[in-house]
Coordinates of C-alpha atoms in Angstrom, one line a residue:
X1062 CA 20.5 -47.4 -74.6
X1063 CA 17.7 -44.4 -73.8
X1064 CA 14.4 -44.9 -73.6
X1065 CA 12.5 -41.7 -74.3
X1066 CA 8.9 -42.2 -72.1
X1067 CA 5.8 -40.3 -71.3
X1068 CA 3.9 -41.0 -67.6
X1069 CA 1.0 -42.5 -68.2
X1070 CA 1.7 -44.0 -72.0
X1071 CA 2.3 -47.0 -73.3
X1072 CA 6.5 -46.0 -72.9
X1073 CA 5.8 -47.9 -69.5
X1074 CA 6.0 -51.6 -71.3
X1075 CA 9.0 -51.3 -72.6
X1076 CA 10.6 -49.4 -69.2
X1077 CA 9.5 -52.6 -67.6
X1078 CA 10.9 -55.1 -69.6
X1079 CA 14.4 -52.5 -69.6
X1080 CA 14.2 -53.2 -65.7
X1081 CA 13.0 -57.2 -66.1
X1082 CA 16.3 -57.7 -68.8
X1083 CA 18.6 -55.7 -66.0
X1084 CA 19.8 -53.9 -69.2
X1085 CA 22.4 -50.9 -68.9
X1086 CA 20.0 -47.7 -70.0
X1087 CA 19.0 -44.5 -69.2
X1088 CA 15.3 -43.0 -68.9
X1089 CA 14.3 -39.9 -70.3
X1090 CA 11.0 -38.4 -69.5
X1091 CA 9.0 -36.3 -72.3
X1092 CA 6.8 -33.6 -71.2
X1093 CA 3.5 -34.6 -73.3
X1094 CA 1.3 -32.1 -71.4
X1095 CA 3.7 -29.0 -72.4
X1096 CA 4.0 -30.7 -75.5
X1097 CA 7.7 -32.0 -75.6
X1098 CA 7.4 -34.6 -78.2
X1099 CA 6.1 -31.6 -81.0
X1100 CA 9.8 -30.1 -79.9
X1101 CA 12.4 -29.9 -83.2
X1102 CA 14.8 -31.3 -80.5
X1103 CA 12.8 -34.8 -80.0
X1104 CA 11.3 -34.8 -83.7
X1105 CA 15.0 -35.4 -84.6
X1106 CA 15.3 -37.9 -82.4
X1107 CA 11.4 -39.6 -83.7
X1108 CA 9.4 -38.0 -86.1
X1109 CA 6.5 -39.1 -85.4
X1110 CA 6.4 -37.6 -82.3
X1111 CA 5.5 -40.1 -79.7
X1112 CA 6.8 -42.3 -77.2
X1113 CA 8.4 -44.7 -76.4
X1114 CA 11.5 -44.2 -78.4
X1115 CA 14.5 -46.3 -77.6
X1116 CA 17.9 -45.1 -79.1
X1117 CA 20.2 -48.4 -79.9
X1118 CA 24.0 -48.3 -80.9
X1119 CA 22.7 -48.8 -84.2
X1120 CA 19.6 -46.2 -84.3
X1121 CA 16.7 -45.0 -83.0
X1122 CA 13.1 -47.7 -82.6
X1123 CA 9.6 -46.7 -82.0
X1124 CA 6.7 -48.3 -81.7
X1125 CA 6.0 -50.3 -78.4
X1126 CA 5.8 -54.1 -80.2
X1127 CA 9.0 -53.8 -81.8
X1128 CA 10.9 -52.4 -79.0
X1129 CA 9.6 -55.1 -76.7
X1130 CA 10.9 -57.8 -79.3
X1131 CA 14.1 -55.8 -79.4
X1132 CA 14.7 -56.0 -76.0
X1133 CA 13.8 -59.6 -75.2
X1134 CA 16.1 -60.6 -77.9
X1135 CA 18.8 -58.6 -76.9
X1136 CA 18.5 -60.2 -73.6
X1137 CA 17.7 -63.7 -74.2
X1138 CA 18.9 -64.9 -70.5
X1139 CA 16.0 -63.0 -69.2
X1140 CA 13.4 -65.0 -71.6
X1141 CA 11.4 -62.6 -71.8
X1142 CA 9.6 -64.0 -75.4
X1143 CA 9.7 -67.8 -76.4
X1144 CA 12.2 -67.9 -78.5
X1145 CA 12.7 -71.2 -78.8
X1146 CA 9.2 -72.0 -79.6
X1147 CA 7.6 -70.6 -82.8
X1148 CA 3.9 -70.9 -82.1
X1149 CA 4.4 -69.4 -79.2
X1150 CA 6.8 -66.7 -80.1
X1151 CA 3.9 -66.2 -83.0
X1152 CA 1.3 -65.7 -79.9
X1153 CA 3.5 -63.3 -78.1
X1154 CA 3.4 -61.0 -81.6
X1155 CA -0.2 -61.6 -81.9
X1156 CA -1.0 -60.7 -78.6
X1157 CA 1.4 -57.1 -78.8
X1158 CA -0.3 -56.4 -82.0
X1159 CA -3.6 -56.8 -80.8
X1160 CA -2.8 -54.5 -78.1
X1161 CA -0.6 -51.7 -80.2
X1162 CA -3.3 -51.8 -83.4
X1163 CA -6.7 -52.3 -81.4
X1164 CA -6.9 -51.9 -77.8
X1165 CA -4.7 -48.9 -77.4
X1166 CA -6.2 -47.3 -80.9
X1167 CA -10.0 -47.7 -78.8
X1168 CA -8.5 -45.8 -75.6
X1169 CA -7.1 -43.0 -77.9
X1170 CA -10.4 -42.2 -78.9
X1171 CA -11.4 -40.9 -76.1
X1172 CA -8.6 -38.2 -75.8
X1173 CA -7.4 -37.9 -79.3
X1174 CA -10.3 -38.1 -81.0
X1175 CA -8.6 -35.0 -83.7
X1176 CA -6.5 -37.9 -84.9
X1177 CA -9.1 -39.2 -86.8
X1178 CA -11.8 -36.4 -87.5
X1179 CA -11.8 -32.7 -88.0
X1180 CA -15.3 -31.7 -86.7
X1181 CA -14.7 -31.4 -82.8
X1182 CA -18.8 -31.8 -82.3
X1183 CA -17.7 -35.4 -82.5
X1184 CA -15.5 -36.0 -80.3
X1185 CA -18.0 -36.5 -77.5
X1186 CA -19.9 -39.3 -79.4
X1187 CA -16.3 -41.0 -80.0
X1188 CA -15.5 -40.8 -76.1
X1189 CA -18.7 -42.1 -75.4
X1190 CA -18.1 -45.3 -77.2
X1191 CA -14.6 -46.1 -75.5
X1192 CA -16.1 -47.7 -72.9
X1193 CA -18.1 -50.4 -74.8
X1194 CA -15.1 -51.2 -77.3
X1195 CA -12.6 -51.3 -74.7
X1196 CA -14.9 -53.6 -72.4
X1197 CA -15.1 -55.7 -75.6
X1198 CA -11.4 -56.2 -76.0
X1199 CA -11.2 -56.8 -72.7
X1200 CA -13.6 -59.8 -72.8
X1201 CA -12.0 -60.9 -75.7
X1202 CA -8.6 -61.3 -74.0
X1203 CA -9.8 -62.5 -70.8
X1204 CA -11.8 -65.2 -72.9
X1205 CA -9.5 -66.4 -75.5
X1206 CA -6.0 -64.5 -75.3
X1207 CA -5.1 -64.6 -72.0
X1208 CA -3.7 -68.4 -71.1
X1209 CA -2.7 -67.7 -67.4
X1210 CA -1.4 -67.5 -65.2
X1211 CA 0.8 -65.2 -67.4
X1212 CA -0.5 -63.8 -70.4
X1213 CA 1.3 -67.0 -73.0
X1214 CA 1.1 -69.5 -70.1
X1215 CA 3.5 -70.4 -67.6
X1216 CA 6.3 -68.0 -68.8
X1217 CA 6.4 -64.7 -67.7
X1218 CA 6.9 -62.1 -71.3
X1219 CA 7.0 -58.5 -72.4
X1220 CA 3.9 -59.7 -72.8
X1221 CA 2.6 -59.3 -69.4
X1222 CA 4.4 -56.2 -69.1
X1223 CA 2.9 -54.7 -71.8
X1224 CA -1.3 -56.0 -70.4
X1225 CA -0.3 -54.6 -67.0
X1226 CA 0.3 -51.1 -69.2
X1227 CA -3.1 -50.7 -70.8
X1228 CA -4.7 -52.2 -67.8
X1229 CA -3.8 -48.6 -66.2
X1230 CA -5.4 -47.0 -68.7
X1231 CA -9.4 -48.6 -68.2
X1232 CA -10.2 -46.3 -64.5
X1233 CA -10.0 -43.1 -67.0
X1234 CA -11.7 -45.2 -70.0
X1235 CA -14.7 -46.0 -66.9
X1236 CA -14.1 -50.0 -67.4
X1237 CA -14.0 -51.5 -64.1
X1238 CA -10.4 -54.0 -64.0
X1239 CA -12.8 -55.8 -61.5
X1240 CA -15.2 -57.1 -64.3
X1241 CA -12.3 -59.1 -65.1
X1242 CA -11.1 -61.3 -62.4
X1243 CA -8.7 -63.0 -64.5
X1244 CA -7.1 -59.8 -66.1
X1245 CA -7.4 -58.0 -62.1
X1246 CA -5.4 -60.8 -60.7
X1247 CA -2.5 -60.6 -63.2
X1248 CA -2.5 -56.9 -62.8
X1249 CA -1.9 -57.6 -59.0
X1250 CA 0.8 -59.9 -59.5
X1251 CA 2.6 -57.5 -62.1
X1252 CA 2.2 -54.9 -59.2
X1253 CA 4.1 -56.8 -57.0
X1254 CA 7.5 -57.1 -58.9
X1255 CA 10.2 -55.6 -58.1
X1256 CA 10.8 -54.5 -61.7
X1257 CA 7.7 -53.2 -61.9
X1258 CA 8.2 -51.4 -58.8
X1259 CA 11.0 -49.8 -59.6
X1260 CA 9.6 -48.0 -63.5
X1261 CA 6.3 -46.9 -61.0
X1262 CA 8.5 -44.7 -59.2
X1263 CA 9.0 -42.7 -62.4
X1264 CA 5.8 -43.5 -63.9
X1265 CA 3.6 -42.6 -60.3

């Protein structure tokens, strides 16, 4: 397999759980700054021109959920998703949704506010309001999401790989991870694996 990522996007959940399955793969880093992922070269490869894209022996997946599933499921030894129980293998999906469709959709306001209007005079007001709406997901999974001591319990998932992710992204959204004891303590445990230790050296 090849993982196509980014520094600093959401590529890093899926390089984790890569690392966590001890799965044979390569990396490949995509320049977003000098604007790689707009190349003819990676548009073959994913059209829509983001990361993370993971190239299988039977195509090519994107989107960070999906890949995640993929992966724990292609390496079921590493139980990295419930498999065996349906509610909570229903939770795990929940949760990644939540995550790809809300809280990473609030963050990319802030710097990609031309995905969703024209008229740049806006773009201030949207980056204003990242703060609040990610603080309010934030509460929301530290309230009622988050079971701990891992994100669906006692069983370490993608899951957890894929909160520690976004969790890098609130210092530049200006949400303090320390409003959210819960949240910064998990985020300290993720830091200490050695899986996770490893993908940082890429991702630093």
């Amino acid at each position: 397999m090849k993982l196509y990522y980014a520094k600093d996007s959401c590529a890093l959940a899926p390089h984790i759980a890569l690392e966590e399955a001890n799965a044979h793969y390569s990396a490949i880093a995509v320049d977003l700054a000098a604007g790689q992922q707009r190349s003819s070269d990676y548009l073959k490869i994913n059209s829509k021109g983001r990361v993370p894209s993971l190239i299988t022996d039977q195509g090519v997946l994107t989107e960070t959920p999906a890949i995640l599933n993929y992966i724990a499921r292609l390496h079921p030894a590493a139980t990295l998703i419930p498999i065996g129980d349906p509610y909570s293998l229903a939770l795990a999906d929940s949760f990644n949704s939540y995550l790809c469709s809300t809280v990473h959709v609030a963050h990319a306001h802030g710097a990609r506010g031309e995905r969703w209007v024209n008229d740049e005079s806006t773009f201030a007001a949207m980056k204003a309001k990242v703060p609040e709406t990610m603080t309010a997901s934030f509460e929301l999974i530290q309230s009622e999401l988050f079971r701990g001591p891992w994100v669906l319990g006692s069983q370490y998932s993608v899951c957890d790989a894929y909160l520690f992710t976004i969790c890098r992204w609130l210092a530049w959204d200006n949400v303090n991870l320390s409003d959210f004891p819960r949240i910064a303590t998990h985020f300290e445990t993720m830091s200490a694996r050695p899986a996770v230790q490893r993908v940082m050296l890429l991702h630093a």
